[in-house]
Amino acid sequence: MTIAITGATGQLGRLVIHDLIPLVGAEKIIALARSPEKAADLGVAVRAADYDAPETLDAALAGIATLLLISGSEIGKRTPQHAAVIKAAQANGVKHIVYTSLLHADTSTLGLAGEHRETEALLKQCGIPYTILRNGWYTENYTGSLPGAVQAGAVLGAAGNGRISSATRADYAAAAAAVLTGSGFENTTIELAGDVAFTLADLAAEASRQTGKTIPYSNLPSGEFAKVLTSIGLPDALATMLAEADVEVSKGVLFHEGTELSDLIGRPTTPLRDSVAAALK
Ligand SMILES: NC(=O)c1ccc[n+]([C@@H]2O[C@H](COP(=O)([O-])OP(=O)(O)OC[C@H]3O[C@@H](n4cnc5c(N)ncnc54)[C@H](OP(=O)(O)O)[C@@H]3O)[C@@H](O)[C@H]2O)c1
C-alpha cells in the first residue's frame, strides 16, 4: 500500500511524513511537491505534483493506493486545484482520499469555508472512498506572533471573548497519520479540534504568566485590527480577511466541544501553555 501526500513541503505535510515513516516505512511513502527540490530532506521518494499542472498530477498518482490531499494555500484558486487532484486520482485508481478541510465547514461563517465545502462535495461525488478531516485552527496562528506581542506589551485582536478550540499542526498531523494507516475511516467526516478552548485574553494571561510581564489582551474593531496587521507588513487583502475572520471567531466559529482529535491520536491535544512556551523560548 503506497501513501502519497500533497503539500509535502509544507509545514503540515512535513509533520505527517515524519509521523508516517515509523508507522509504514519510508519505502511506502511518496512526497508530492510543487517544488521537488524542497522535498529532498524528507527521507522518502519525491514526485513533482503541481495543482496547476494536471499532467504532473497524472504521473504523480500512478500506483498510489491512499492519498492525503492537503488543502492548497492559494485562496481563491483552491477548488479547481483540488478538482484537478481528484480527477487524477480517479484516472489512476486511487483507493482512498483523505482531505484536510476546515472545522464545521458545512456551517462555518468563515470566508475560507466555501472552497472547503466545494471540495468536500467533489469528494463525495467522485466515487473514491474519502475521509474528510475538518481541521480547526492551528494554535501556531496565534502563538507565532506572541514574541512581537510581548515586545509590544499587548496581544491585539478582534476576536472578543470567542473561545478557540485550536490544536497544533503536530496534533493534526498525528491525526492524519492515524487515519492514513488505520481502518474504518472510509466515507466519514471527522471534526478535529483542541481539547481545551481558550480566548485571546487567556492567551495573553498565559504569556504574562510565562514572561512575568503584564501583557493585556486589547480587543479592537476589525477595521483597526486590519490596519495593525497591514502596519506589520501583511498585504491589505490578507489583513482584512484575518480581521474579518476574528469577528467570526468572537461569535464562536472556532469553538468545538468534542474530543475526536485526542481520541484519534490517543493522547490529549497540546496544551496552550506548551505552545506558548515553544513560541517564547
Ligand atoms: N487550520 C489552520 O489554521 C490553517 C492555517 C493556514 C492554512 N491552512 C490550510 O492547511 C494547509 C496546510 O497547512 P500548512 O501550514 O502546511 O501550509 P503551508 O506550510 O503553507 O504549506 C502549503 C503547501 O501547499 C503546497 N502548495 C501550494 N500551492 C500548490 C500548488 N499549486 N501545487 C502543489 N502544491 C502547492 C505548498 O508547496 P510549496 O512548498 O511549493 O509552497 C506547501 O507544500 C494550507 O495549505 C491551508 O490550506 C490551515
Tab-separated table of C-alpha atoms and ligand atoms in Angstrom:
chain	number	residue	atom	x	y	z
A	1	MET	CA	0.000	0.000	0.000
A	2	THR	CA	1.613	3.248	-1.121
A	3	ILE	CA	0.612	6.505	0.531
A	4	ALA	CA	1.140	9.844	-1.227
A	5	ILE	CA	0.981	13.253	0.448
A	6	THR	CA	0.374	16.503	-1.419
A	7	GLY	CA	1.782	19.721	0.043
A	8	ALA	CA	4.609	17.565	1.392
A	9	THR	CA	6.986	20.523	1.571
A	10	GLY	CA	4.548	22.499	3.714
A	11	GLN	CA	4.582	22.684	7.489
A	12	LEU	CA	1.756	20.152	7.964
A	13	GLY	CA	2.912	17.808	5.195
A	14	ARG	CA	6.400	17.545	6.685
A	15	LEU	CA	4.977	16.561	10.067
A	16	VAL	CA	2.664	13.946	8.521
A	17	ILE	CA	5.584	12.316	6.709
A	18	HIS	CA	7.645	12.376	9.908
A	19	ASP	CA	4.822	10.523	11.713
A	20	LEU	CA	4.152	8.081	8.876
A	21	ILE	CA	7.736	6.828	8.420
A	22	PRO	CA	7.831	4.763	11.648
A	23	LEU	CA	4.283	3.502	11.042
A	24	VAL	CA	4.606	2.135	7.491
A	25	GLY	CA	8.265	2.535	6.471
A	26	ALA	CA	9.744	5.211	4.225
A	27	GLU	CA	9.536	2.974	1.139
A	28	LYS	CA	5.715	3.062	1.244
A	29	ILE	CA	5.520	6.870	1.251
A	30	ILE	CA	5.668	9.289	-1.683
A	31	ALA	CA	6.003	13.015	-1.138
A	32	LEU	CA	4.191	15.102	-3.771
A	33	ALA	CA	5.716	18.530	-4.200
A	34	ARG	CA	5.259	21.543	-6.434
A	35	SER	CA	8.981	22.156	-5.989
A	36	PRO	CA	10.598	18.694	-5.624
A	37	GLU	CA	13.975	20.204	-4.686
A	38	LYS	CA	12.375	21.477	-1.459
A	39	ALA	CA	11.482	17.889	-0.518
A	40	ALA	CA	14.994	16.416	-0.746
A	41	ASP	CA	15.367	16.252	3.044
A	42	LEU	CA	12.118	14.375	3.716
A	43	GLY	CA	13.677	10.892	3.568
A	44	VAL	CA	11.080	9.467	1.151
A	45	ALA	CA	10.645	9.298	-2.626
A	46	VAL	CA	9.507	12.545	-4.192
A	47	ARG	CA	7.355	13.180	-7.266
A	48	ALA	CA	6.538	16.511	-8.881
A	49	ALA	CA	2.885	17.485	-8.409
A	50	ASP	CA	1.638	20.981	-9.146
A	51	TYR	CA	-2.082	21.572	-8.635
A	52	ASP	CA	-1.985	23.970	-11.594
A	53	ALA	CA	-0.355	21.439	-13.951
A	54	PRO	CA	-2.706	18.431	-14.410
A	55	GLU	CA	-0.103	16.452	-16.396
A	56	THR	CA	2.172	16.362	-13.338
A	57	LEU	CA	-0.721	15.108	-11.189
A	58	ASP	CA	-1.496	12.241	-13.530
A	59	ALA	CA	2.079	10.979	-13.403
A	60	ALA	CA	2.377	11.656	-9.674
A	61	LEU	CA	-0.572	9.457	-8.709
A	62	ALA	CA	0.374	6.339	-10.706
A	63	GLY	CA	0.271	3.311	-8.415
A	64	ILE	CA	-0.911	5.251	-5.349
A	65	ALA	CA	-3.438	3.485	-3.091
A	66	THR	CA	-4.021	6.158	-0.459
A	67	LEU	CA	-3.762	9.909	-0.997
A	68	LEU	CA	-3.600	12.682	1.575
A	69	LEU	CA	-4.789	15.824	-0.199
A	70	ILE	CA	-3.590	18.697	1.971
A	71	SER	CA	-5.650	21.723	1.005
A	72	GLY	CA	-3.734	24.254	-1.080
A	73	SER	CA	-2.601	27.612	0.200
A	74	GLU	CA	-3.665	29.812	-2.714
A	75	ILE	CA	-7.018	31.117	-1.518
A	76	GLY	CA	-9.494	31.603	-4.366
A	77	LYS	CA	-7.773	29.044	-6.627
A	78	ARG	CA	-8.288	26.002	-4.469
A	79	THR	CA	-11.492	24.433	-5.785
A	80	PRO	CA	-10.170	23.923	-9.348
A	81	GLN	CA	-6.783	22.884	-7.930
A	82	HIS	CA	-8.343	20.251	-5.678
A	83	ALA	CA	-10.638	19.158	-8.523
A	84	ALA	CA	-7.567	18.509	-10.685
A	85	VAL	CA	-6.055	16.288	-7.983
A	86	ILE	CA	-9.312	14.346	-7.536
A	87	LYS	CA	-9.579	13.860	-11.317
A	88	ALA	CA	-6.047	12.461	-11.468
A	89	ALA	CA	-6.849	10.176	-8.519
A	90	GLN	CA	-9.865	8.816	-10.416
A	91	ALA	CA	-7.785	8.248	-13.552
A	92	ASN	CA	-5.161	6.342	-11.553
A	93	GLY	CA	-7.493	4.133	-9.488
A	94	VAL	CA	-6.606	5.653	-6.098
A	95	LYS	CA	-8.497	3.703	-3.414
A	96	HIS	CA	-8.861	6.279	-0.636
A	97	ILE	CA	-8.539	10.079	-0.466
A	98	VAL	CA	-8.067	11.829	2.874
A	99	TYR	CA	-8.647	15.612	2.697
A	100	THR	CA	-7.799	18.361	5.187
A	101	SER	CA	-10.890	20.570	5.409
A	102	LEU	CA	-11.999	23.203	7.929
A	103	LEU	CA	-13.752	22.788	11.285
A	104	HIS	CA	-17.549	22.692	10.781
A	105	ALA	CA	-17.010	23.507	7.090
A	106	ASP	CA	-20.673	22.813	6.314
A	107	THR	CA	-21.922	25.618	8.590
A	108	SER	CA	-18.811	27.770	9.120
A	109	THR	CA	-19.244	31.503	8.509
A	110	LEU	CA	-15.527	31.929	7.748
A	111	GLY	CA	-14.907	33.139	4.208
A	112	LEU	CA	-12.394	30.317	3.832
A	113	ALA	CA	-15.116	27.698	4.243
A	114	GLY	CA	-16.578	27.977	0.733
A	115	GLU	CA	-13.675	26.283	-1.054
A	116	HIS	CA	-13.662	23.512	1.546
A	117	ARG	CA	-17.424	22.961	1.094
A	118	GLU	CA	-16.917	22.780	-2.675
A	119	THR	CA	-14.036	20.316	-2.327
A	120	GLU	CA	-15.995	18.156	0.117
A	121	ALA	CA	-18.844	17.995	-2.431
A	122	LEU	CA	-16.412	16.962	-5.197
A	123	LEU	CA	-15.013	14.221	-2.972
A	124	LYS	CA	-18.454	12.873	-2.166
A	125	GLN	CA	-19.307	12.741	-5.883
A	126	CYS	CA	-16.030	11.269	-7.157
A	127	GLY	CA	-16.721	7.632	-6.360
A	128	ILE	CA	-13.474	7.122	-4.423
A	129	PRO	CA	-13.832	6.374	-0.690
A	130	TYR	CA	-12.953	9.585	1.179
A	131	THR	CA	-12.209	10.772	4.695
A	132	ILE	CA	-12.708	14.453	5.459
A	133	LEU	CA	-10.576	15.757	8.314
A	134	ARG	CA	-12.155	19.056	9.321
A	135	ASN	CA	-9.152	20.658	10.989
A	136	GLY	CA	-9.654	23.526	13.408
A	137	TRP	CA	-7.288	26.478	13.565
A	138	TYR	CA	-3.600	25.916	14.228
A	139	THR	CA	-2.553	27.177	17.677
A	140	GLU	CA	0.563	28.457	15.890
A	141	ASN	CA	-1.665	31.007	14.092
A	142	TYR	CA	-1.804	32.804	17.452
A	143	THR	CA	1.447	31.861	19.158
A	144	GLY	CA	3.546	32.777	16.097
A	145	SER	CA	3.016	36.478	16.790
A	146	LEU	CA	3.493	36.204	20.580
A	147	PRO	CA	7.164	37.275	20.702
A	148	GLY	CA	6.170	40.504	18.911
A	149	ALA	CA	3.154	40.934	21.220
A	150	VAL	CA	5.353	40.511	24.292
A	151	GLN	CA	7.754	43.098	22.920
A	152	ALA	CA	4.903	45.492	22.118
A	153	GLY	CA	3.275	44.860	25.514
A	154	ALA	CA	-0.157	43.663	24.339
A	155	VAL	CA	-1.918	40.912	22.436
A	156	LEU	CA	-4.133	42.550	19.815
A	157	GLY	CA	-7.103	41.041	18.007
A	158	ALA	CA	-10.764	41.410	17.152
A	159	ALA	CA	-11.934	38.055	18.493
A	160	GLY	CA	-13.546	39.367	21.701
A	161	ASN	CA	-14.325	36.567	24.127
A	162	GLY	CA	-14.631	33.984	21.357
A	163	ARG	CA	-13.478	30.565	22.516
A	164	ILE	CA	-10.907	28.951	20.254
A	165	SER	CA	-10.518	25.148	20.209
A	166	SER	CA	-7.245	25.150	18.328
A	167	ALA	CA	-4.602	22.422	18.228
A	168	THR	CA	-1.052	22.335	16.965
A	169	ARG	CA	-0.022	21.290	13.482
A	170	ALA	CA	1.670	18.293	15.137
A	171	ASP	CA	-1.683	17.241	16.643
A	172	TYR	CA	-3.441	17.417	13.257
A	173	ALA	CA	-0.519	15.642	11.571
A	174	ALA	CA	-0.746	12.766	14.055
A	175	ALA	CA	-4.473	12.500	13.293
A	176	ALA	CA	-3.834	12.378	9.552
A	177	ALA	CA	-1.202	9.658	10.045
A	178	ALA	CA	-3.626	7.656	12.206
A	179	VAL	CA	-6.332	7.830	9.540
A	180	LEU	CA	-3.950	7.067	6.655
A	181	THR	CA	-2.712	3.911	8.393
A	182	GLY	CA	-5.909	2.873	10.206
A	183	SER	CA	-9.113	1.239	9.008
A	184	GLY	CA	-12.805	2.011	9.075
A	185	PHE	CA	-12.497	5.702	8.148
A	186	GLU	CA	-13.914	5.420	4.614
A	187	ASN	CA	-16.707	7.872	3.790
A	188	THR	CA	-16.551	9.646	7.128
A	189	THR	CA	-16.164	13.279	8.143
A	190	ILE	CA	-14.330	13.994	11.407
A	191	GLU	CA	-14.288	17.337	13.227
A	192	LEU	CA	-10.813	17.861	14.713
A	193	ALA	CA	-10.075	20.478	17.371
A	194	GLY	CA	-8.189	21.009	20.608
A	195	ASP	CA	-9.441	19.569	23.898
A	196	VAL	CA	-9.376	22.870	25.819
A	197	ALA	CA	-10.690	26.098	24.290
A	198	PHE	CA	-9.099	29.456	25.121
A	199	THR	CA	-9.837	33.126	24.456
A	200	LEU	CA	-7.241	35.652	23.340
A	201	ALA	CA	-7.403	37.054	26.889
A	202	ASP	CA	-6.412	33.573	28.142
A	203	LEU	CA	-3.537	33.587	25.639
A	204	ALA	CA	-2.350	36.988	26.899
A	205	ALA	CA	-2.655	35.794	30.516
A	206	GLU	CA	-0.550	32.714	29.781
A	207	ALA	CA	2.096	34.852	28.046
A	208	SER	CA	2.071	37.183	31.078
A	209	ARG	CA	2.483	34.231	33.446
A	210	GLN	CA	5.410	32.807	31.486
A	211	THR	CA	7.257	36.082	30.943
A	212	GLY	CA	6.497	37.736	34.308
A	213	LYS	CA	5.310	40.832	32.399
A	214	THR	CA	1.809	42.278	32.298
A	215	ILE	CA	0.559	41.658	28.761
A	216	PRO	CA	-3.144	42.526	28.401
A	217	TYR	CA	-5.408	41.488	25.549
A	218	SER	CA	-6.668	44.526	23.683
A	219	ASN	CA	-9.779	43.918	21.576
A	220	LEU	CA	-10.022	46.209	18.534
A	221	PRO	CA	-12.764	46.881	15.983
A	222	SER	CA	-11.967	44.720	12.940
A	223	GLY	CA	-11.023	47.744	10.776
A	224	GLU	CA	-8.497	48.892	13.389
A	225	PHE	CA	-7.085	45.388	13.732
A	226	ALA	CA	-6.721	45.135	9.926
A	227	LYS	CA	-4.705	48.399	10.000
A	228	VAL	CA	-2.416	46.937	12.683
A	229	LEU	CA	-1.848	43.843	10.558
A	230	THR	CA	-1.099	45.989	7.491
A	231	SER	CA	1.333	48.070	9.529
A	232	ILE	CA	3.368	44.958	10.359
A	233	GLY	CA	3.649	44.033	6.702
A	234	LEU	CA	0.651	41.893	5.803
A	235	PRO	CA	-0.894	42.564	2.379
A	236	ASP	CA	-4.169	44.564	2.627
A	237	ALA	CA	-6.412	41.728	1.417
A	238	LEU	CA	-4.931	39.215	3.884
A	239	ALA	CA	-5.103	41.708	6.752
A	240	THR	CA	-8.784	42.375	6.035
A	241	MET	CA	-9.534	38.665	5.738
A	242	LEU	CA	-7.829	37.850	9.057
A	243	ALA	CA	-9.530	40.733	10.868
A	244	GLU	CA	-12.934	39.722	9.494
A	245	ALA	CA	-12.224	36.107	10.488
A	246	ASP	CA	-11.533	37.302	14.047
A	247	VAL	CA	-15.033	38.797	14.198
A	248	GLU	CA	-16.456	35.377	13.325
A	249	VAL	CA	-14.167	33.874	15.979
A	250	SER	CA	-15.786	36.230	18.519
A	251	LYS	CA	-19.092	34.503	17.663
A	252	GLY	CA	-17.647	31.032	18.296
A	253	VAL	CA	-16.803	29.816	14.781
A	254	LEU	CA	-13.622	28.089	16.033
A	255	PHE	CA	-15.187	26.510	19.116
A	256	HIS	CA	-15.754	22.753	19.207
A	257	GLU	CA	-16.882	20.645	22.086
A	258	GLY	CA	-15.878	17.110	21.022
A	259	THR	CA	-12.677	15.170	21.693
A	260	GLU	CA	-12.416	13.435	18.323
A	261	LEU	CA	-8.838	14.676	17.804
A	262	SER	CA	-7.440	13.431	21.119
A	263	ASP	CA	-9.410	10.182	20.735
A	264	LEU	CA	-7.819	9.658	17.310
A	265	ILE	CA	-4.246	10.380	18.375
A	266	GLY	CA	-4.502	8.562	21.719
A	267	ARG	CA	-3.267	11.487	23.796
A	268	PRO	CA	-4.514	14.917	24.874
A	269	THR	CA	-4.026	17.695	22.350
A	270	THR	CA	-1.066	20.008	23.042
A	271	PRO	CA	-1.919	22.336	25.954
A	272	LEU	CA	-1.834	26.096	25.339
A	273	ARG	CA	0.922	26.517	27.946
A	274	ASP	CA	3.225	24.229	25.908
A	275	SER	CA	2.508	26.118	22.675
A	276	VAL	CA	3.159	29.451	24.386
A	277	ALA	CA	6.393	28.135	25.907
A	278	ALA	CA	7.546	26.871	22.488
A	279	ALA	CA	6.798	30.251	20.909
A	280	LEU	CA	8.597	32.241	23.598
A	281	LYS	CA	11.705	30.092	24.053
B	1	LIG	N1	-6.030	25.174	10.135
B	1	LIG	C1	-5.371	26.319	10.000
B	1	LIG	O1	-5.219	27.116	10.945
B	1	LIG	C2	-4.733	26.641	8.690
B	1	LIG	C3	-3.925	27.778	8.592
B	1	LIG	C4	-3.306	28.035	7.382
B	1	LIG	C5	-3.521	27.179	6.310
B	1	LIG	N2	-4.316	26.083	6.453
B	1	LIG	C6	-4.560	25.137	5.340
B	1	LIG	O2	-3.824	23.945	5.631
B	1	LIG	C7	-2.885	23.688	4.582
B	1	LIG	C8	-1.616	23.109	5.170
B	1	LIG	O3	-1.103	23.989	6.148
B	1	LIG	P1	0.457	24.296	6.213
B	1	LIG	O4	0.678	25.001	7.476
B	1	LIG	O5	1.224	23.066	5.901
B	1	LIG	O6	0.607	25.316	4.983
B	1	LIG	P2	1.964	25.662	4.189
B	1	LIG	O7	3.134	25.458	5.086
B	1	LIG	O8	1.738	26.986	3.575
B	1	LIG	O9	2.030	24.533	3.061
B	1	LIG	C9	1.212	24.589	1.932
B	1	LIG	C10	1.685	23.507	0.985
B	1	LIG	O10	0.849	23.543	-0.179
B	1	LIG	C11	1.725	23.495	-1.311
B	1	LIG	N3	1.094	24.115	-2.483
B	1	LIG	C12	0.595	25.364	-2.574
B	1	LIG	N4	0.174	25.586	-3.823
B	1	LIG	C13	0.439	24.458	-4.534
B	1	LIG	C14	0.260	24.076	-5.887
B	1	LIG	N5	-0.252	24.920	-6.786
B	1	LIG	N6	0.615	22.829	-6.245
B	1	LIG	C15	1.138	21.973	-5.353
B	1	LIG	N7	1.366	22.279	-4.062
B	1	LIG	C16	1.010	23.505	-3.665
B	1	LIG	C17	2.951	24.264	-0.892
B	1	LIG	O11	4.032	24.000	-1.754
B	1	LIG	P3	5.366	24.916	-1.729
B	1	LIG	O12	6.203	24.370	-0.577
B	1	LIG	O13	5.972	24.684	-3.052
B	1	LIG	O14	4.940	26.326	-1.495
B	1	LIG	C18	3.134	23.697	0.522
B	1	LIG	O15	3.757	22.436	0.448
B	1	LIG	C19	-2.717	25.047	3.895
B	1	LIG	O16	-2.279	24.883	2.576
B	1	LIG	C20	-4.111	25.626	4.003
B	1	LIG	O17	-4.992	25.081	3.041
B	1	LIG	C21	-4.905	25.786	7.617
